[in-house]
XYZ file of C-alpha atoms in Angstrom:
151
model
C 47.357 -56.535 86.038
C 50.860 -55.057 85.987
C 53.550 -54.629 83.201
C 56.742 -53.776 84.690
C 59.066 -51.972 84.250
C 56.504 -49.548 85.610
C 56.560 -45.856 85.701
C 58.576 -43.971 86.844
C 61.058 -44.717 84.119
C 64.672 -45.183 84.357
C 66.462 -45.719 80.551
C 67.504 -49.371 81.939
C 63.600 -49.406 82.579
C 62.857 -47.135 79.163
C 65.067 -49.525 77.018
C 63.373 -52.535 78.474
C 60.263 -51.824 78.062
C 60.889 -50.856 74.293
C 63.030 -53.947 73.717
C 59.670 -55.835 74.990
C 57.199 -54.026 72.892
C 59.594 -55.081 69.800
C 59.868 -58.580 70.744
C 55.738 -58.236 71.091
C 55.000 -56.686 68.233
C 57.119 -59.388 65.956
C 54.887 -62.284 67.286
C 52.495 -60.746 65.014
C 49.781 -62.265 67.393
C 47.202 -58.960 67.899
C 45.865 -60.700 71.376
C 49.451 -61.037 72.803
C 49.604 -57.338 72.205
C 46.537 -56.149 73.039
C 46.982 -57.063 76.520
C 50.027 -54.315 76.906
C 47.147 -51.489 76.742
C 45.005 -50.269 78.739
C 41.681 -51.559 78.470
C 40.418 -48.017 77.404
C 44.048 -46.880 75.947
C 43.650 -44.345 72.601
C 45.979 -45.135 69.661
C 46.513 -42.591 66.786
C 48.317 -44.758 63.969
C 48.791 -42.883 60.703
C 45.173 -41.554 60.042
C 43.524 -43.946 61.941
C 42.011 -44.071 66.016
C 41.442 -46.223 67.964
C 39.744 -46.600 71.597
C 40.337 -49.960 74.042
C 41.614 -52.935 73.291
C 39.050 -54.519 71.596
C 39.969 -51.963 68.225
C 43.318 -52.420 69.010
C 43.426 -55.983 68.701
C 41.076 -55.739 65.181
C 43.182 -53.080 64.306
C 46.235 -55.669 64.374
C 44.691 -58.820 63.083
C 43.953 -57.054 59.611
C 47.142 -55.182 59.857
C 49.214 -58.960 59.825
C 46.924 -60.280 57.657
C 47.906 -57.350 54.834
C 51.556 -56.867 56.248
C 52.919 -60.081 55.312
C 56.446 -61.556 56.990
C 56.562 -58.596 59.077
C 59.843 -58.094 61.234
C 59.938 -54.518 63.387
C 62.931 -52.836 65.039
C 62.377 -49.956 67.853
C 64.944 -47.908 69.454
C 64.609 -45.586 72.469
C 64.677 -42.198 71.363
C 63.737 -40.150 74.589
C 62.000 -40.950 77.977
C 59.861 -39.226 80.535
C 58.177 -40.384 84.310
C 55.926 -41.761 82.173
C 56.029 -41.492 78.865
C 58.810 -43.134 76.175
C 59.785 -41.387 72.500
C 60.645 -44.485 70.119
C 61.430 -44.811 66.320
C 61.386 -47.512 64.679
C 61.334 -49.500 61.082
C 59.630 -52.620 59.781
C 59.695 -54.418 56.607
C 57.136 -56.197 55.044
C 55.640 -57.261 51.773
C 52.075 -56.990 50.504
C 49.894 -59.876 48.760
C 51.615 -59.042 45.331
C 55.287 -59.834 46.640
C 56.140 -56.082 47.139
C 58.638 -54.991 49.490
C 58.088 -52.297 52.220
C 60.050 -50.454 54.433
C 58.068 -48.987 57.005
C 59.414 -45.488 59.410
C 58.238 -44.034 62.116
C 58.307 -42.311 65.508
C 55.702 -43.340 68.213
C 55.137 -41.513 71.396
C 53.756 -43.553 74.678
C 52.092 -42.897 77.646
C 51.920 -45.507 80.388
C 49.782 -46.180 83.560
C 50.983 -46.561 86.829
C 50.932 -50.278 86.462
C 52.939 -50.666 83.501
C 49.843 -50.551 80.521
C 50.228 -47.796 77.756
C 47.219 -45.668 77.827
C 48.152 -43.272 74.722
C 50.230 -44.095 71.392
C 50.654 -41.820 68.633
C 52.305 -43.413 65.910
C 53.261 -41.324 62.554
C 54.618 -43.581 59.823
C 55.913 -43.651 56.068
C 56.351 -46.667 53.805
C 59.285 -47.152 50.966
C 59.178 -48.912 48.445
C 62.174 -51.731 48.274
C 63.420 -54.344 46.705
C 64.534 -57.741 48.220
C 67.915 -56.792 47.502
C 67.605 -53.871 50.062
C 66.262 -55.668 52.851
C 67.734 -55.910 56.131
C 64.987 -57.081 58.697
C 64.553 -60.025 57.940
C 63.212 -61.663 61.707
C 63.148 -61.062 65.355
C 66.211 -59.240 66.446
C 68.341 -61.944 67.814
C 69.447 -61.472 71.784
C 73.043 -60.232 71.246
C 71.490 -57.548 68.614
C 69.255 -55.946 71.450
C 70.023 -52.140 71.909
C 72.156 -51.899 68.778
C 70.804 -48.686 67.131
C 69.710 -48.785 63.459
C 70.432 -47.025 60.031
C 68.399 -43.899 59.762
C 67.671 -44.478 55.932
């Protein structure tokens, strides 16, 4: 199984492959992306690891079921062969109607056919209110690449 673009990395290829992890990630289905890892990939996210895809895709399913109405943005930060630097933000609310903004930087390492085999993501939530929301879906098409505020 491949997942192009595949290493080595271009930033046409770095950019797309970001912009597809983002479009992934806010289909909030944990099989969908599950299948973007290596079967044996390692994930540190915040304090916890995770081995293959079978944790990963746990992992997910009871992140989305806390993380309610999540919508993520990711931007290419820096890029390698095979490896990609992203940040991103998400927003979110929790079972008691409370608003999150989520930050972070996540480092990748890919396989020659495309799968990420390491992620380390480090990540900090905010507090906000719904006032101060501004993720509020899937990035439309015309929005892809447009960089982000930092705060």
């Amino acid at each position: 199984m491949t997942r192009p673009p595949l290493p080595p990395f271009t930033e046409a290829d770095a950019r797309a492959k970001v912009q597809a992890a983002e479009d992934a990630w806010n289909t909030r289905d944990p099989h969908r992306v599950s299948l973007a890892y290596t079967p044996d990939s390692v994930w540190r996210n915040r304090d916890r690891f995770l081995t293959g895809r079978e944790q990963i895709r746990a992992f997910l399913a009871d992140k989305w079921e806390r993380e309610l109405d999540y919508a993520l943005r990711k931007e290419l930060w820096a890029f390698g062969e095979d490896r990609i630097a992203v940040r991103f933000q998400y927003e979110w609310h929790d079972a008691r109607g409370n608003w999150w903004r989520s930050y972070g930087n996540e480092l990748w390492e890919f396989d020659p056919q495309g799968l990420m085999r390491r992620r380390e993501a480090s990540i900090n939530d905010v507090a906000i209110t719904t006032g101060e929301r501004r993720i509020t879906g899937p990035r439309p098409p015309q929005e892809h690449g447009v960089p982000f505020p930092l705060a």
